[in-house]
Short mmCIF file of C-alpha atoms and ligand atoms in Angstrom, two decimals:
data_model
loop_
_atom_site.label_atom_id
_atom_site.label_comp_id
_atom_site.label_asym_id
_atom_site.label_seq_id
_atom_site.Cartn_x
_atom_site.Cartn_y
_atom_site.Cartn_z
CA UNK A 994 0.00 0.00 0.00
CA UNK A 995 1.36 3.56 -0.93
CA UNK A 996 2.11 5.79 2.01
CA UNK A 997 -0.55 8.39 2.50
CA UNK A 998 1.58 11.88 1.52
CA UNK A 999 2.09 9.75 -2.26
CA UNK A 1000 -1.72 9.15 -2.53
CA UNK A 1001 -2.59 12.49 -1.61
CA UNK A 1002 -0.09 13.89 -4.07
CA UNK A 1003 -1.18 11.71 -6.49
CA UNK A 1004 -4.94 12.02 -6.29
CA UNK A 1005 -4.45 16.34 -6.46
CA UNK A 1006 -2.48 15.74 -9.90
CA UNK A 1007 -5.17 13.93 -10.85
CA UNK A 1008 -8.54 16.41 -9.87
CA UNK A 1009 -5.75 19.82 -10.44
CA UNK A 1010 -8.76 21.16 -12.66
CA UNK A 1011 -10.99 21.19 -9.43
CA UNK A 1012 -8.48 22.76 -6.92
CA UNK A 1013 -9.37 25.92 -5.07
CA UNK A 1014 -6.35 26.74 -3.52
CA UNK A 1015 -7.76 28.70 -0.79
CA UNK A 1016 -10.16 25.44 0.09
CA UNK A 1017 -7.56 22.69 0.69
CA UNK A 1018 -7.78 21.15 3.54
CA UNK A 1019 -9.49 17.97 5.59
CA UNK A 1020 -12.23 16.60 6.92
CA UNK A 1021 -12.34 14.30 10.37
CA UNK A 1022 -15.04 12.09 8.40
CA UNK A 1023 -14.74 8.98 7.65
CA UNK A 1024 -14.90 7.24 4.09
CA UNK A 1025 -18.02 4.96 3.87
CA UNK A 1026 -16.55 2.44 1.36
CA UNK A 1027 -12.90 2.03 2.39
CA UNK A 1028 -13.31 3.20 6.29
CA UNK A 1029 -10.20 5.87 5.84
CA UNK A 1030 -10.52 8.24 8.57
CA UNK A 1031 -10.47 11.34 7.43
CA UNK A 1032 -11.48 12.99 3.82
CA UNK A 1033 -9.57 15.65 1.85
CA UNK A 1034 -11.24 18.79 0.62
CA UNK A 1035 -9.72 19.86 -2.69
CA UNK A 1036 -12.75 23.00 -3.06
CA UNK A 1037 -16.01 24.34 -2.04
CA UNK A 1038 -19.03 22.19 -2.92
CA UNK A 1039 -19.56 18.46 -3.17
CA UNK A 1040 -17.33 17.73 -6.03
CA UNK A 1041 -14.28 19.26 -3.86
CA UNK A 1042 -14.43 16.66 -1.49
CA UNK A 1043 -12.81 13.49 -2.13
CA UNK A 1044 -11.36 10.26 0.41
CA UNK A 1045 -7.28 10.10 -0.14
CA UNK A 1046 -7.47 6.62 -0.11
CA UNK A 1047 -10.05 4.57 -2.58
CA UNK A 1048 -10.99 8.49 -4.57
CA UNK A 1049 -14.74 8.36 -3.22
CA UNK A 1050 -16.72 11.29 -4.02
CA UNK A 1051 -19.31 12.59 -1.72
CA UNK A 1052 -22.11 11.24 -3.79
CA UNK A 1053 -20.63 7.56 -3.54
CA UNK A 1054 -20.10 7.81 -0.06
CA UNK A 1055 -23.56 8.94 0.58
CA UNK A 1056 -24.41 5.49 -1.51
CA UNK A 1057 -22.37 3.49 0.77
CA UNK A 1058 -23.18 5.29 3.97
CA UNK A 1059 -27.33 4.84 2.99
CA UNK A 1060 -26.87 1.44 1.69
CA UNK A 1061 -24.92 -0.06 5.22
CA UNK A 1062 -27.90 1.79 6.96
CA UNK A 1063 -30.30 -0.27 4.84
CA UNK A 1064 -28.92 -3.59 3.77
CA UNK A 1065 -27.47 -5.49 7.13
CA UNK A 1066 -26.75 -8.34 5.24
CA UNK A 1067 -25.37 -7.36 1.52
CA UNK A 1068 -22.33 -9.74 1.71
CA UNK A 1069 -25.88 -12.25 0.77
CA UNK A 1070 -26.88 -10.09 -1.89
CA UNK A 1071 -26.90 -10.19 -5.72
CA UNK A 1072 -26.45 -6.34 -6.64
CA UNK A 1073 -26.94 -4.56 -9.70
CA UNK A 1074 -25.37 -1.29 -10.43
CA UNK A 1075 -26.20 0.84 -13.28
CA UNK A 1076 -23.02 1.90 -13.60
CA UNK A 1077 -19.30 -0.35 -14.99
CA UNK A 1078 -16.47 1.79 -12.88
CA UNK A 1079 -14.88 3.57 -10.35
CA UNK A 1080 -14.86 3.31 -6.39
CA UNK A 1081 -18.47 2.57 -6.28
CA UNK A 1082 -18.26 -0.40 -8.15
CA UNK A 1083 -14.50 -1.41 -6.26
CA UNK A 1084 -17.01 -1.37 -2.73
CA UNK A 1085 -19.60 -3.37 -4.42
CA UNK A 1086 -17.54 -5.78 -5.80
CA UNK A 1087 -15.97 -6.60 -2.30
CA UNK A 1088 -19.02 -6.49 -0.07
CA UNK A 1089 -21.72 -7.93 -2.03
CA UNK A 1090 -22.40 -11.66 -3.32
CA UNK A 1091 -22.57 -11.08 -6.56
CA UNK A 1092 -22.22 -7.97 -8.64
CA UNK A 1093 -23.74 -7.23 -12.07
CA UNK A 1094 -22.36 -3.78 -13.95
CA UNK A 1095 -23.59 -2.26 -17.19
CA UNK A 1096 -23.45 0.95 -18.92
CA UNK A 1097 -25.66 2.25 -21.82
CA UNK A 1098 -24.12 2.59 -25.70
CA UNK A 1099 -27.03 3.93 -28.14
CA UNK A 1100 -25.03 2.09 -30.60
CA UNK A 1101 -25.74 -1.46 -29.16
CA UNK A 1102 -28.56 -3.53 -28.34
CA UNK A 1103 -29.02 -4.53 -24.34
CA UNK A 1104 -27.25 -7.54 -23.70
CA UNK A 1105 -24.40 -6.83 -26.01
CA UNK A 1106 -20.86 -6.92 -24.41
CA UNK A 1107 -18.72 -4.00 -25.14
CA UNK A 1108 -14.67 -4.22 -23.71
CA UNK A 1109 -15.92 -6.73 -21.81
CA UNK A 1110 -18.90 -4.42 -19.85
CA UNK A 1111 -22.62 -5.83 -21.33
CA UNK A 1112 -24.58 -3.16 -22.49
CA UNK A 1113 -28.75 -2.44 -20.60
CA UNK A 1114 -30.81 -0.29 -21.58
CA UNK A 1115 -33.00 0.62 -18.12
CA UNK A 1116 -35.81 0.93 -20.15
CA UNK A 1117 -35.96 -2.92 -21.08
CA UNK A 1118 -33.18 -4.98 -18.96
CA UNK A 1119 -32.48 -8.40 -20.32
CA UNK A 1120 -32.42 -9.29 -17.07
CA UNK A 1121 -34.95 -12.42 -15.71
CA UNK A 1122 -37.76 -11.36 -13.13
CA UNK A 1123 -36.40 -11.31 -9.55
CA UNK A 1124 -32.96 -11.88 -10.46
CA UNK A 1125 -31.74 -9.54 -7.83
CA UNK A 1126 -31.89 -8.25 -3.99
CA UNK A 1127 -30.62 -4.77 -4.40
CA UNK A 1128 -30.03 -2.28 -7.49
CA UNK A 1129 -28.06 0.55 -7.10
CA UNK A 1130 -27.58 3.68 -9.81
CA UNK A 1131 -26.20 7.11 -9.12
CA UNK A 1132 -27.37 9.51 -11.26
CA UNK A 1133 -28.41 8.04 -13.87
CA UNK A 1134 -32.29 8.45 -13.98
CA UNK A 1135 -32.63 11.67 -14.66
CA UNK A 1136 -31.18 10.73 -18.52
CA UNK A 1137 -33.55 8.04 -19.04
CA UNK A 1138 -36.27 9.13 -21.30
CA UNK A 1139 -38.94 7.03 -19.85
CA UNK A 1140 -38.54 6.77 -16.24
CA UNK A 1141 -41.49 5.55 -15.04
CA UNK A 1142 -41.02 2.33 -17.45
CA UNK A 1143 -36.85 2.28 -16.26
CA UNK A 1144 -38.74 1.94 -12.37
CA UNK A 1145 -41.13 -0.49 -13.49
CA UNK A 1146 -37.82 -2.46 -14.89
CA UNK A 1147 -36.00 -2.08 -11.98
CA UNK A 1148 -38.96 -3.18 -9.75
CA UNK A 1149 -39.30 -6.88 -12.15
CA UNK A 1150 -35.88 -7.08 -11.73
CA UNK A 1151 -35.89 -7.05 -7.77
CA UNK A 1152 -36.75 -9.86 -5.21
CA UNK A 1153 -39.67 -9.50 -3.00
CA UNK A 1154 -37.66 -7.22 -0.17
CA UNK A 1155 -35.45 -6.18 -2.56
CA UNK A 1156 -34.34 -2.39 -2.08
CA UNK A 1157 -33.42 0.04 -4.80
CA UNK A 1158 -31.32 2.87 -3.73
CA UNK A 1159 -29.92 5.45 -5.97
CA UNK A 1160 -28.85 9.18 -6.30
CA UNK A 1161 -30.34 11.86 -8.98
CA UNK A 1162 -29.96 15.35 -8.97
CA UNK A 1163 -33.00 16.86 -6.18
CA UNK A 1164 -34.69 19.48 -5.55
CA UNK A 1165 -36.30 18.55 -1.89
CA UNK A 1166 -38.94 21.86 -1.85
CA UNK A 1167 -40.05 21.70 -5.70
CA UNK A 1168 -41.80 19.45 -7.80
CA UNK A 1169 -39.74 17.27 -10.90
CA UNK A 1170 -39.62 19.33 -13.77
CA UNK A 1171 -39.78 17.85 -16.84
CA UNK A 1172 -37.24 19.16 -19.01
CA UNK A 1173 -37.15 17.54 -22.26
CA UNK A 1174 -39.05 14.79 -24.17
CA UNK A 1175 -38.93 11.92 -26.62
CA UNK A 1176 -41.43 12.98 -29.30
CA UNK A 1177 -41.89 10.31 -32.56
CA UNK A 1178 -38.14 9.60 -32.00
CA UNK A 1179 -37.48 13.74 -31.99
CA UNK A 1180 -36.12 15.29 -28.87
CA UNK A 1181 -38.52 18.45 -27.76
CA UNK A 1182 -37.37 20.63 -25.12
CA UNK A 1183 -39.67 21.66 -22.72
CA UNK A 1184 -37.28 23.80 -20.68
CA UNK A 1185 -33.50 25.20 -21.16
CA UNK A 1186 -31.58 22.33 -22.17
CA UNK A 1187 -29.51 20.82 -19.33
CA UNK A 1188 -26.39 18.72 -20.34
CA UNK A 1189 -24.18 16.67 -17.63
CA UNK A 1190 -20.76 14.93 -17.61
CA UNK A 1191 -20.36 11.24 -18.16
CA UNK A 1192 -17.59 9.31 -17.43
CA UNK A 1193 -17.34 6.82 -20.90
CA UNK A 1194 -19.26 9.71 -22.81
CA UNK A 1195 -17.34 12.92 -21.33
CA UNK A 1196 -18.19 16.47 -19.92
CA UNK A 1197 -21.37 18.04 -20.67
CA UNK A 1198 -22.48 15.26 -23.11
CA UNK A 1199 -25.64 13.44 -22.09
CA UNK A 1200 -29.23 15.51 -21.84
CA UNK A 1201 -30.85 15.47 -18.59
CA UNK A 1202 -34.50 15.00 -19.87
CA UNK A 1203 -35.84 16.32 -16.10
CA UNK A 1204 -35.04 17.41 -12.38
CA UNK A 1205 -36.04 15.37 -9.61
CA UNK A 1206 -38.13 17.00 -6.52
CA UNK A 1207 -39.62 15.80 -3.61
CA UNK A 1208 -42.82 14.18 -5.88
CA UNK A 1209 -39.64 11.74 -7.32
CA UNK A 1210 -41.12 8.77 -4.41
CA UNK A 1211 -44.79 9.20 -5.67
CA UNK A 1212 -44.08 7.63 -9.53
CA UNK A 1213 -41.91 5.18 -7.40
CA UNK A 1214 -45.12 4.18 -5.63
CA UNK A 1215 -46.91 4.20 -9.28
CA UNK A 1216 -43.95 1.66 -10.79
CA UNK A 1217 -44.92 -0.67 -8.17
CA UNK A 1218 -42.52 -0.14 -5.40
CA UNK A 1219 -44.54 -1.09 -2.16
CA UNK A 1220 -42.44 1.77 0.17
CA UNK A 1221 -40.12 4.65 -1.22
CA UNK A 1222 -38.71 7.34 1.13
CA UNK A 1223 -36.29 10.16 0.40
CA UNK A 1224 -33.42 9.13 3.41
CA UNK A 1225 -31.29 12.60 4.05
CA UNK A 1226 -29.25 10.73 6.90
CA UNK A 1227 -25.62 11.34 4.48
CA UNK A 1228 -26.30 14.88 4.23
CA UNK A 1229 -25.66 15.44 7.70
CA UNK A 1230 -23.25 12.75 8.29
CA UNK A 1231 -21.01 14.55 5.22
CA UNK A 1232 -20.86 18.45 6.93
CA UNK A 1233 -24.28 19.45 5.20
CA UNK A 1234 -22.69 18.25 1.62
CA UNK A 1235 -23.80 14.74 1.37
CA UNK A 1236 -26.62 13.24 -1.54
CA UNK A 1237 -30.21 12.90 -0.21
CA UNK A 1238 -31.29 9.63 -1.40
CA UNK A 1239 -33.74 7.37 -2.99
CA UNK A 1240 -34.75 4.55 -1.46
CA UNK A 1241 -37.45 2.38 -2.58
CA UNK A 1242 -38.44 -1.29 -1.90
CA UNK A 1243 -40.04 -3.75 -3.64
ZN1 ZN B 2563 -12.44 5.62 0.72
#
């Protein structure tokens, strides 16, 4: 293992674009998928905030910190993630039974391997009924142009139990606001189009087709989801900066 002063080095030459000098500093918190005691702050906001050892960002560790509240027994678990990389997956892979990964290509048809990573589209997994005990996605949902039929998927997908936990941009005191939509295979845009980064696809790249609010659990209800609460526990576990969450069960 690489002594601590090297990792720290090496993980500000790799996020120099996001350093605010004036910000550096640390955080006495602990990292909820490697345990590492403390967190380094690289700048203001949520993206500044980073664990030195496994590269967490406040958004996985809110993952990791809602899904040990919820799932006492994951190393029992078949998990899905929504997602192929990065320290997410790394904590998955360790703690859970089994661990399925996917991303999305336009290009491909789901169930088509790509590098080695099969391709789903949320919208109609290829995955059997009840196939798993937890899914996990970080933001990912608000992309999908269908979302009610991605919930529906991810609800046939789950065991009877099963939890689905997952992160999307939120606005707690507003309604979702639609954004854009699929119209006879034309995109129409409802509001000021809103673009995010992805990490295959690159920055500003992939169209956010809406933005979450507080109304997010009610067309979890509607997909078939028996319970689905908003759980804010990260938020003040990570100084005010950590993800509100999603979590519904089946
Ligand atoms: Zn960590």
């Amino acid at each position: 293992m690489r002594p601590l002063l090297q990792r720290i080095s090496a993980m500000i030459s790799a996020y120099a674009r996001l350093i605010e000098p004036t910000h550096v500093g640390g955080l006495k918190i602990s990292c909820s998928l490697c345990e590492f005691p403390f967190l380094v702050v690289l700048a203001r906001g949520e993206m500044g905030i980073r664990c030195p050892r496994c590269r967490a960002s406040v958004v996985h560790m809110s993952m990791a910190h809602v899904l040990n509240a919820h799932c006492d027994s994951l190393s029992k678990f078949a998990v899905y993630e929504l997602s192929s990389r990065g320290p997410f997956v790394t904590y998955l892979r360790r703690s859970c039974m089994n661990l399925k990964v996917s991303e999305f290509w336009p290009d491909l048809s789901p169930g088509q391997w790509r590098n080695g990573i099969q391709c789903q589209n949320v919208e109609r997994l290829t995955y059997a009924d009840e196939s798993f005990d937890l899914c996990t996605s970080t933001e990912v949902f608000e992309h999908v142009v269908d979302d009610l039929i991605g919930f529906r998927e991810i609800r046939r997908v789950l065991r009877s139990g099963g939890v689905f936990i997952f992160s999307v941009p939120l606005r707690l005191d507003e309604r979702t606001l639609e954004r854009a939509a699929l119209i006879d295979g034309e995109i129409c845009y409802l509001e000021e189009p809103e673009y995010h980064d992805d990490l295959l696809r690159g920055a500003g790249k992939v169209l956010a087709y809406r933005t979450y609010g507080f109304d997010i659990t009610d067309k979890l209800l509607e997909a078939g989801f028996s319970k689905a609460i908003i759980d804010t526990s990260a938020t003040e576990y990570f100084n005010g900066l950590g993800r509100p969450l999603i979590v519904a069960t089946v």
